[in-house]
mmCIF file of C-alpha atoms in Angstrom:
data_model
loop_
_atom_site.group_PDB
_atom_site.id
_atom_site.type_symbol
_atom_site.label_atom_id
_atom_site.label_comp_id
_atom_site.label_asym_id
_atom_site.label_seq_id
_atom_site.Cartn_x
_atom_site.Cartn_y
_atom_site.Cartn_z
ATOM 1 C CA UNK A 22 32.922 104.255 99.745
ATOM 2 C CA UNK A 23 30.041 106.046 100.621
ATOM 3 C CA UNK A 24 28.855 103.129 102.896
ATOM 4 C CA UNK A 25 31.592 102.966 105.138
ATOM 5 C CA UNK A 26 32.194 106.883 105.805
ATOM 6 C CA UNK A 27 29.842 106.654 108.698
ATOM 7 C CA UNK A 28 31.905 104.143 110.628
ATOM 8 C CA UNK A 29 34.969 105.488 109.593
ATOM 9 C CA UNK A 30 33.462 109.473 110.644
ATOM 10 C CA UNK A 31 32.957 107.621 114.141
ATOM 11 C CA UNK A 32 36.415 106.487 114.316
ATOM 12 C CA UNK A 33 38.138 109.457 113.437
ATOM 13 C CA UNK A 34 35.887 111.606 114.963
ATOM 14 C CA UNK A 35 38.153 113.111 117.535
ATOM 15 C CA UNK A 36 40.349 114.092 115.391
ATOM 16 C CA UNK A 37 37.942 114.720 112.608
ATOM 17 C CA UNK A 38 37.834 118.602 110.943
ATOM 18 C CA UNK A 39 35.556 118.510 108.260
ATOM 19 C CA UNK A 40 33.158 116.222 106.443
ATOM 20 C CA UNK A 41 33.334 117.703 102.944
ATOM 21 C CA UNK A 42 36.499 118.072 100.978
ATOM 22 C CA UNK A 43 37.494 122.338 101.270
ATOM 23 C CA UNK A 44 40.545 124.042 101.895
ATOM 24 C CA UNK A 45 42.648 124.230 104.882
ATOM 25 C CA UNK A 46 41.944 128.407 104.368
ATOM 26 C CA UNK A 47 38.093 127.925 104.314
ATOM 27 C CA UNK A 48 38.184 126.063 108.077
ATOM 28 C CA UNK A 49 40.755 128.043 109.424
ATOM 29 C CA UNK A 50 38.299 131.190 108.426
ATOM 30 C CA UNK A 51 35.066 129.143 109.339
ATOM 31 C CA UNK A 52 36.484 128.820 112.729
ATOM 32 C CA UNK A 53 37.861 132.285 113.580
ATOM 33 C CA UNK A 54 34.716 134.189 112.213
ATOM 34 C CA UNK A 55 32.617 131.189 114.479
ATOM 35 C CA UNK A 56 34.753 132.147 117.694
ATOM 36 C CA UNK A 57 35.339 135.831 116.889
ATOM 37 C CA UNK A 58 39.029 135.900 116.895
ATOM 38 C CA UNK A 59 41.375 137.011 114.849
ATOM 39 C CA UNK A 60 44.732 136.199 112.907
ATOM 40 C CA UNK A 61 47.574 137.767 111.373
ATOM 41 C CA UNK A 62 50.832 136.277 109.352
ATOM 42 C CA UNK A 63 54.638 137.140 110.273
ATOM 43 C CA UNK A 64 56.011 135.622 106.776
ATOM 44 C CA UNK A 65 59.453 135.717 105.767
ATOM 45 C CA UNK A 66 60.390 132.838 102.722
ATOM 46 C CA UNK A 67 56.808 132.642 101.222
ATOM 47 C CA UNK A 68 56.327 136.159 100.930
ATOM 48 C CA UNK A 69 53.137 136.769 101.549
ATOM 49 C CA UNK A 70 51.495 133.901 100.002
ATOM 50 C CA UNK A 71 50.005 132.503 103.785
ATOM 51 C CA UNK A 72 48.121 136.192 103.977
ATOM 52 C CA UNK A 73 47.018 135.685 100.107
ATOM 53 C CA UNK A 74 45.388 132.644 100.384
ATOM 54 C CA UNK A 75 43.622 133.117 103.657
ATOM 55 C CA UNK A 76 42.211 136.918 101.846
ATOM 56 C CA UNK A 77 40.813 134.781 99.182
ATOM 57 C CA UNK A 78 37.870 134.001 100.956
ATOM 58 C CA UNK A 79 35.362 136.882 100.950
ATOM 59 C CA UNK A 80 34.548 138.089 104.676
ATOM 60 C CA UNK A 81 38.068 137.532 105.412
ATOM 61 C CA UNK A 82 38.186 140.901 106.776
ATOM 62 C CA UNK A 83 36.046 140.155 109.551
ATOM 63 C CA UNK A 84 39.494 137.607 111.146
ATOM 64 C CA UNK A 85 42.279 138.508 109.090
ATOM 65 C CA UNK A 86 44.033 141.929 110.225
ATOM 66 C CA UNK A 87 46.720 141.688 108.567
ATOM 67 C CA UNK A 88 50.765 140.430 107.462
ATOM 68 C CA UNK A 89 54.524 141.416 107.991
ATOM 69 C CA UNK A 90 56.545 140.379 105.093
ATOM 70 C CA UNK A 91 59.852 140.032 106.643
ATOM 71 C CA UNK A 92 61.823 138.493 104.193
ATOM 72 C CA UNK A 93 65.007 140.778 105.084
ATOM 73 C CA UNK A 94 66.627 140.174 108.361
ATOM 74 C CA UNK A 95 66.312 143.903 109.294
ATOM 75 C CA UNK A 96 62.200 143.869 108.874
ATOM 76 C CA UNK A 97 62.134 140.878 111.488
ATOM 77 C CA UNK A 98 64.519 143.250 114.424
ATOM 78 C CA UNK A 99 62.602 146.867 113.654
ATOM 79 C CA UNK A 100 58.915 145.454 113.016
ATOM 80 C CA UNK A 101 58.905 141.865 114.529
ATOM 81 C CA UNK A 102 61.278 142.862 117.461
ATOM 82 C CA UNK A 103 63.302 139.576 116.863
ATOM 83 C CA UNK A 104 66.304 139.663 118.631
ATOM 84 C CA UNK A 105 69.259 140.980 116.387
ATOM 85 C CA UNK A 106 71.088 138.233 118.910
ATOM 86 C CA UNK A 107 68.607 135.045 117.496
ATOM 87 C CA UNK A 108 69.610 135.832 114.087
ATOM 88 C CA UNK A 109 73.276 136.031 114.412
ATOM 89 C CA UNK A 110 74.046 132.615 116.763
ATOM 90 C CA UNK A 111 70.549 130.431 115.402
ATOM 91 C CA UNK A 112 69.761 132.116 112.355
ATOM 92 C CA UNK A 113 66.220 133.424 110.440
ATOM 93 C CA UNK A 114 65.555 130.054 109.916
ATOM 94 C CA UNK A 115 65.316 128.268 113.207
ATOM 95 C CA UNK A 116 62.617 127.509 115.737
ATOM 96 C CA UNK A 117 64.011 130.183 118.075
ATOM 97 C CA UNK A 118 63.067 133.203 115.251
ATOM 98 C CA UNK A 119 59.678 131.887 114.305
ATOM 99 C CA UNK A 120 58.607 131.672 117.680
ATOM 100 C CA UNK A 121 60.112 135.288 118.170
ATOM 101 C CA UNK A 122 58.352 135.742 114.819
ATOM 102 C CA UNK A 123 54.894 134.881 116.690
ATOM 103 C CA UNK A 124 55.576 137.024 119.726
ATOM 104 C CA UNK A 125 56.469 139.777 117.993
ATOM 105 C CA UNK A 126 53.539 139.796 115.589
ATOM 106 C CA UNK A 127 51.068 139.034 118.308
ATOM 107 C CA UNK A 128 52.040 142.224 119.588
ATOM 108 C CA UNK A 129 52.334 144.434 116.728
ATOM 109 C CA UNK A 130 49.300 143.016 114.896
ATOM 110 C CA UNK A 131 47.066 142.877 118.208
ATOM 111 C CA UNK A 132 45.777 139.522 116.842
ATOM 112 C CA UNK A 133 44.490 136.554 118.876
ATOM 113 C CA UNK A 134 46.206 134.240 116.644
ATOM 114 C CA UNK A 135 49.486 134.025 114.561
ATOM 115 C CA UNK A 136 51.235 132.102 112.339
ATOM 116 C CA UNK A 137 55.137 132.697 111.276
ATOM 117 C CA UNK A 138 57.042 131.224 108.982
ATOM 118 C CA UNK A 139 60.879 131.344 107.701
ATOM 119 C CA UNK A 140 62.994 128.769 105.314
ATOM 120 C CA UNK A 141 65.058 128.170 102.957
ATOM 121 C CA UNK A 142 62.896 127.415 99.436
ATOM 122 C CA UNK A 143 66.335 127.340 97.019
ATOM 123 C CA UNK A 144 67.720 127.510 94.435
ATOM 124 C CA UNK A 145 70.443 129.283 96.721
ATOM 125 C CA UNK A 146 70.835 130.248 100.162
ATOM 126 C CA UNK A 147 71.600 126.759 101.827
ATOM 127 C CA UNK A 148 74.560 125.600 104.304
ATOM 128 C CA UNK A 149 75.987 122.400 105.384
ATOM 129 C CA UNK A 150 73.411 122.718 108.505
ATOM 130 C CA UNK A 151 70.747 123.902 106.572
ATOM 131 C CA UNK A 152 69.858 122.331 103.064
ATOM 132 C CA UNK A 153 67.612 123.801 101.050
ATOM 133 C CA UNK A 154 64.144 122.813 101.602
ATOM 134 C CA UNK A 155 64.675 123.732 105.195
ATOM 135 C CA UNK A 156 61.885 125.350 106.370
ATOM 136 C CA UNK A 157 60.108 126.432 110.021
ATOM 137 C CA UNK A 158 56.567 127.088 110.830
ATOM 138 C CA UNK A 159 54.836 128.212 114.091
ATOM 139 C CA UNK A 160 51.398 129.111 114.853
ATOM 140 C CA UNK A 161 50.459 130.427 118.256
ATOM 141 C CA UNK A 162 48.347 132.838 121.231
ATOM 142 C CA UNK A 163 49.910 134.697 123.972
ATOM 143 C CA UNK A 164 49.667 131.627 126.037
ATOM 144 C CA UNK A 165 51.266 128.651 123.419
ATOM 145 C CA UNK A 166 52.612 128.135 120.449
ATOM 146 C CA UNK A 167 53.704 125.047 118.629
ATOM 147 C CA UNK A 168 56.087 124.677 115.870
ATOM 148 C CA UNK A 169 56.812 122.530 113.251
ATOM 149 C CA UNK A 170 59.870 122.259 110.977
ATOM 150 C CA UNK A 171 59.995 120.858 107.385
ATOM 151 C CA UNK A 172 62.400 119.546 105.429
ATOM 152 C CA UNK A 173 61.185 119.558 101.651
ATOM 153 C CA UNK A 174 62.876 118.945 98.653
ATOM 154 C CA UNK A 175 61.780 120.500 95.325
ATOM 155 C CA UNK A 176 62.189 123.448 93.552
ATOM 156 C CA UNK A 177 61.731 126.580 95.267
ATOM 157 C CA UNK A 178 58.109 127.109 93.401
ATOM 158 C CA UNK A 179 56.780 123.755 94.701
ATOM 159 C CA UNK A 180 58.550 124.306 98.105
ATOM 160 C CA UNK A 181 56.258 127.752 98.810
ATOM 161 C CA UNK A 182 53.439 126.035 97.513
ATOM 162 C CA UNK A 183 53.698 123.124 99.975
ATOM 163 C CA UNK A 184 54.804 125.413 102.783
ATOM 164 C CA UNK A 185 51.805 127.885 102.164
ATOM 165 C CA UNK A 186 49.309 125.047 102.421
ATOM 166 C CA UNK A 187 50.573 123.558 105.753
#
């Protein structure tokens, strides 16, 4: 194997993040403390675990400031400024609150970076529209954020795990 990563580095190499096998949460860090910025969490179904793995790096103080936990609808109006409006015609779990999620959070936090997340990881909570397993990320700046929605089906320990590490 060895003899072929070279040409295979230079294929991939646009698109390439790392040459050595570490953790999402080591290059995320890597790259914030290398560009002095900073990041901050706005988590709602994982509770918190996003914030915990990216503090289990030491230095992670020098880029993470910090995480809201909004796991209850009324955290994500008074601290997250999400609409009360978003969550009562598209629901917590929708593209439309994570992104709110962001922009609130970016503003609160006073981060260059955020990322938000909100799902449903089971056993309960799910809907016709919304099995569980249902889950939305974003991760953004002032100036663009992107989104991502997953649709996971395990048990509700599995489904944070898998979530946390996206």
């Amino acid at each position: 194997l060895n003899q072929y990563f070279p040409d295979l580095q230079n294929k991939v190499r646009e698109w390439l993040i790392a040459t050595e096998d570490v953790g999402l949460e080591i290059l995320i860090g890597g790259w914030l403390r290398e560009h002095d910025k900073t990041l901050g969490t706005a988590e709602s179904c994982t509770g918190g675990s996003i914030a915990q793995l990216l503090t289990s790096i030491p230095g992670s103080s020098q880029y993470f400031i910090g995480s809201i936990v909004s796991y209850a609808n009324r955290i994500k109006v008074d601290l997250l400024h999400v609409p009360e409006e978003t969550l009562q015609t598209v629901g917590a779990v929708s593209e439309k609150a994570v992104i709110e999620m962001i922009q609130g959070g970016l503003r609160v936090l006073g981060t260059d970076f955020m990322v938000s997340v909100s799902g449903i990881l089971g056993p309960g909570g799910a809907t016709p529209e919304k099995p569980v397993g249902t889950v939305w990320i974003a991760a953004g700046t002032k100036d663009r954020i992107i989104t991502r929605n997953l649709n996971l089906r395990f048990d509700r320990s599995q489904n944070t795990s898998i979530t946390t590490h996206q």
